[in-house]
Coordinates of C-alpha atoms and ligand atoms in Angstrom, one line a residue:
X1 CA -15.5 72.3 -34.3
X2 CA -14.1 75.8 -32.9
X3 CA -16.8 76.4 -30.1
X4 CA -16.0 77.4 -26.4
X5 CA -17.6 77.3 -23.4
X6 CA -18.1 80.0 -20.8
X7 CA -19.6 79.0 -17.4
X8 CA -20.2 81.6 -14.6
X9 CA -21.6 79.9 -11.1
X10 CA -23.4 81.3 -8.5
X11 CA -23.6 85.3 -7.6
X12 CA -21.4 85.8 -11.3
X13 CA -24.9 87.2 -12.6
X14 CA -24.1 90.2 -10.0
X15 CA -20.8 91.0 -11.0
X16 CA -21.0 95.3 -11.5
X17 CA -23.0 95.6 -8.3
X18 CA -21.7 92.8 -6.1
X19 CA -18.4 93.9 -3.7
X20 CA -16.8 95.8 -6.9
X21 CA -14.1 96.6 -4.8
X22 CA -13.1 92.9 -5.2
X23 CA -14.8 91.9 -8.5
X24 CA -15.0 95.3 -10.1
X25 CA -17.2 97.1 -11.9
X26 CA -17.5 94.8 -15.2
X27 CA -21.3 93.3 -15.5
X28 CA -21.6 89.8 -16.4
X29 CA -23.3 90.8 -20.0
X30 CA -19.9 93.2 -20.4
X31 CA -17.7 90.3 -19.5
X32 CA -19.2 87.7 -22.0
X33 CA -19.3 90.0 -24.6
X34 CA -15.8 91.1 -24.1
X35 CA -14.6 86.9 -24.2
X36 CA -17.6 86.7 -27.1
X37 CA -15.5 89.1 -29.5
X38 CA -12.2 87.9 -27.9
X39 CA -12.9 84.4 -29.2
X40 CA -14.1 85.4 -32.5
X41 CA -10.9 87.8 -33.3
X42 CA -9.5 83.9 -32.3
X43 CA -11.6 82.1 -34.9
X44 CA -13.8 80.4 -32.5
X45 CA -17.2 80.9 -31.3
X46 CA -18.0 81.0 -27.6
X47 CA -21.6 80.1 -26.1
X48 CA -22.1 82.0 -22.1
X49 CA -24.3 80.5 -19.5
X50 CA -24.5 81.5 -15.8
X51 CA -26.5 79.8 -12.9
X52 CA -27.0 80.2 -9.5
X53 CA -27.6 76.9 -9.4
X54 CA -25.2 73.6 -9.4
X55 CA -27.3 70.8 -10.9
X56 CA -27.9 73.6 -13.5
X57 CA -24.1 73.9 -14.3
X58 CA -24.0 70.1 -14.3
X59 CA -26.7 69.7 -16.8
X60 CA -23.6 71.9 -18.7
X61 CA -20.8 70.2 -18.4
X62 CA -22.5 67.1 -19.2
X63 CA -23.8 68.6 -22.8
X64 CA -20.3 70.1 -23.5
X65 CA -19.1 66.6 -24.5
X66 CA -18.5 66.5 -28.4
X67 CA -20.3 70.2 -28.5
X68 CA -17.1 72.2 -27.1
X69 CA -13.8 72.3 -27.2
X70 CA -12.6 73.8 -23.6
X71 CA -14.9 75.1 -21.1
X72 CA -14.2 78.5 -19.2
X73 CA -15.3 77.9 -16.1
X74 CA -15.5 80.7 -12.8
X75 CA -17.7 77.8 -10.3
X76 CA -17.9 81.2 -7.5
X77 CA -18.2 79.4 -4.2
X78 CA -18.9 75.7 -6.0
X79 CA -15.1 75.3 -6.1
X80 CA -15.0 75.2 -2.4
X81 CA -17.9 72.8 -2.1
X82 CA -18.7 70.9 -5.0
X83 CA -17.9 67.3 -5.5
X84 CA -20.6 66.9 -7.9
X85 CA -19.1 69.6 -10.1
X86 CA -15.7 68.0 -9.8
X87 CA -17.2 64.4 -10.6
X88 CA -19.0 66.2 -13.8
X89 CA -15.8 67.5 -15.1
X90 CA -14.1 63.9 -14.8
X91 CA -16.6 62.3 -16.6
X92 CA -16.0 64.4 -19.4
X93 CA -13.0 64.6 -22.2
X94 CA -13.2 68.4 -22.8
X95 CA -11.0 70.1 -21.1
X96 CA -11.7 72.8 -18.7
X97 CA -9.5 75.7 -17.0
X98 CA -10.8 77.4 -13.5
X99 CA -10.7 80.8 -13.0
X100 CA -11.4 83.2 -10.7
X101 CA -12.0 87.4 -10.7
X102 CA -10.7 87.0 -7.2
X103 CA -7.1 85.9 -5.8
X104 CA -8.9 83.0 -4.0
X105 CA -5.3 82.9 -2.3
X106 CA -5.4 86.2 -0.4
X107 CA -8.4 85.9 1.0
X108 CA -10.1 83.6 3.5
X109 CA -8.6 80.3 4.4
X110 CA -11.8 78.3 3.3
X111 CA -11.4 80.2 0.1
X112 CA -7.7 78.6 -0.6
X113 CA -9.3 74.9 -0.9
X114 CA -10.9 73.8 -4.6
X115 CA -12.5 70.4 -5.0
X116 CA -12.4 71.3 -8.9
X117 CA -9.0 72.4 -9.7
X118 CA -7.3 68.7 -9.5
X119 CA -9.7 67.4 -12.6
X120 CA -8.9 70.8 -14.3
X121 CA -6.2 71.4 -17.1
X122 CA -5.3 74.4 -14.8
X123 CA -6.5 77.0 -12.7
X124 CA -5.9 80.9 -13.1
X125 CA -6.6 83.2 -10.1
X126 CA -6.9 87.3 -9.2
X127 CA -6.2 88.5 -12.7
X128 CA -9.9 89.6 -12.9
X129 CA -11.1 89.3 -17.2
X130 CA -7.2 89.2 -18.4
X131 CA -7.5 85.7 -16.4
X132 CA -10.9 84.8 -18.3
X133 CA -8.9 86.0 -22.0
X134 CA -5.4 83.7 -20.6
X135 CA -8.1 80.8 -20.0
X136 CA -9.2 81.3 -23.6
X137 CA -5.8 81.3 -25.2
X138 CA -4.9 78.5 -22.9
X139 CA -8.2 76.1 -24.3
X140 CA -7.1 76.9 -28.4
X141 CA -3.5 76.4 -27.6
X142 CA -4.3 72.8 -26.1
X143 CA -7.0 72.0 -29.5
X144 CA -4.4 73.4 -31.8
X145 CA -1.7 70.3 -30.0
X146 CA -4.7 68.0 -29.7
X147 CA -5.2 68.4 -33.5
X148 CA -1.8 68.1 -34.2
X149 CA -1.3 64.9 -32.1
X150 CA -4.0 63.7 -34.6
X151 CA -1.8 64.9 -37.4
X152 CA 1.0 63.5 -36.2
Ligands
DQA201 C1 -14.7 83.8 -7.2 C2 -14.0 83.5 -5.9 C3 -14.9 82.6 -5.0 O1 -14.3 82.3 -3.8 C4 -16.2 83.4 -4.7 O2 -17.1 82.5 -4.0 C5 -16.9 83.9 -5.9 C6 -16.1 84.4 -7.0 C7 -13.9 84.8 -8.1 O3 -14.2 84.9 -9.2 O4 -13.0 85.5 -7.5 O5 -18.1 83.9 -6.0 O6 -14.9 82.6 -7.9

């Protein structure tokens, strides 16, 4: 099973027109095709889904269990907020990596706390796509150990 995940939250489905001085001027279909081909060139597949809406990105995470190996996952302002999306990710064994367009870090202070990162394998932050491609490499490179660990 060499299938990814990649989950865009809220106000991702205006990336190209939405403050490009901070998210650029990539759209959100340019961006998943970009990790599509990325993953391919990788030997794995990669399904996209973006919501504005939380329970919606839930309803995600839940079905990713035994469907994907690692979930890409940019949660926009849910990383700030959501426990729910936090308690989703716990309750599931595939693991997931957090990114963000943005350095969250250098910008506002409420911007610098995320409920998801601790239940995340990691978290990757103001590399804009390269972070989204590093999150990739970063999901095969933990299945290639998990398989070997099987192996082993
Ligand atoms: C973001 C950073 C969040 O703080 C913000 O709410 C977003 C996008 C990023 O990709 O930089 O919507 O996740």
């Amino acid at each position: 099973m060499n299938r990814l995940l990649l989950l865009n939250g809220p106000n991702m489905n205006l990336l190209g027109t939405r403050e490009k001085d901070i998210y650029g001027a990539y759209s959100l279909e340019d961006l998943e095709n970009e990790l599509h081909q990325f993953s391919v060139k990788k030997g794995y597949t990669m399904d996209c889904f973006q919501s504005n809406h939380e329970g919606e990105l839930i309803d995600q995470i839940h079905a990713a269990s035994g469907k994907y190996v690692g979930i890409v996952f940019n949660p926009a302002a849910y990383t700030h907020t959501s426990i729910a999306i936090r308690d989703a990710i716990k309750a599931i064994q595939v693991p997931v990596i957090e990114v963000h367009m943005s350095n969250v870090y250098a910008r506002e202070t409420f911007r610098h706390t995320s409920m998801i990162a601790p239940v995340c394998e990691g978290q990757i932050t103001g590399l804009g796509i390269t972070g989204y491609r590093l999150a990739v490499l970063a999901l095969i490179d933990l299945n290639r150990k998990g398989e070997n660990d099987v192996n082993t």
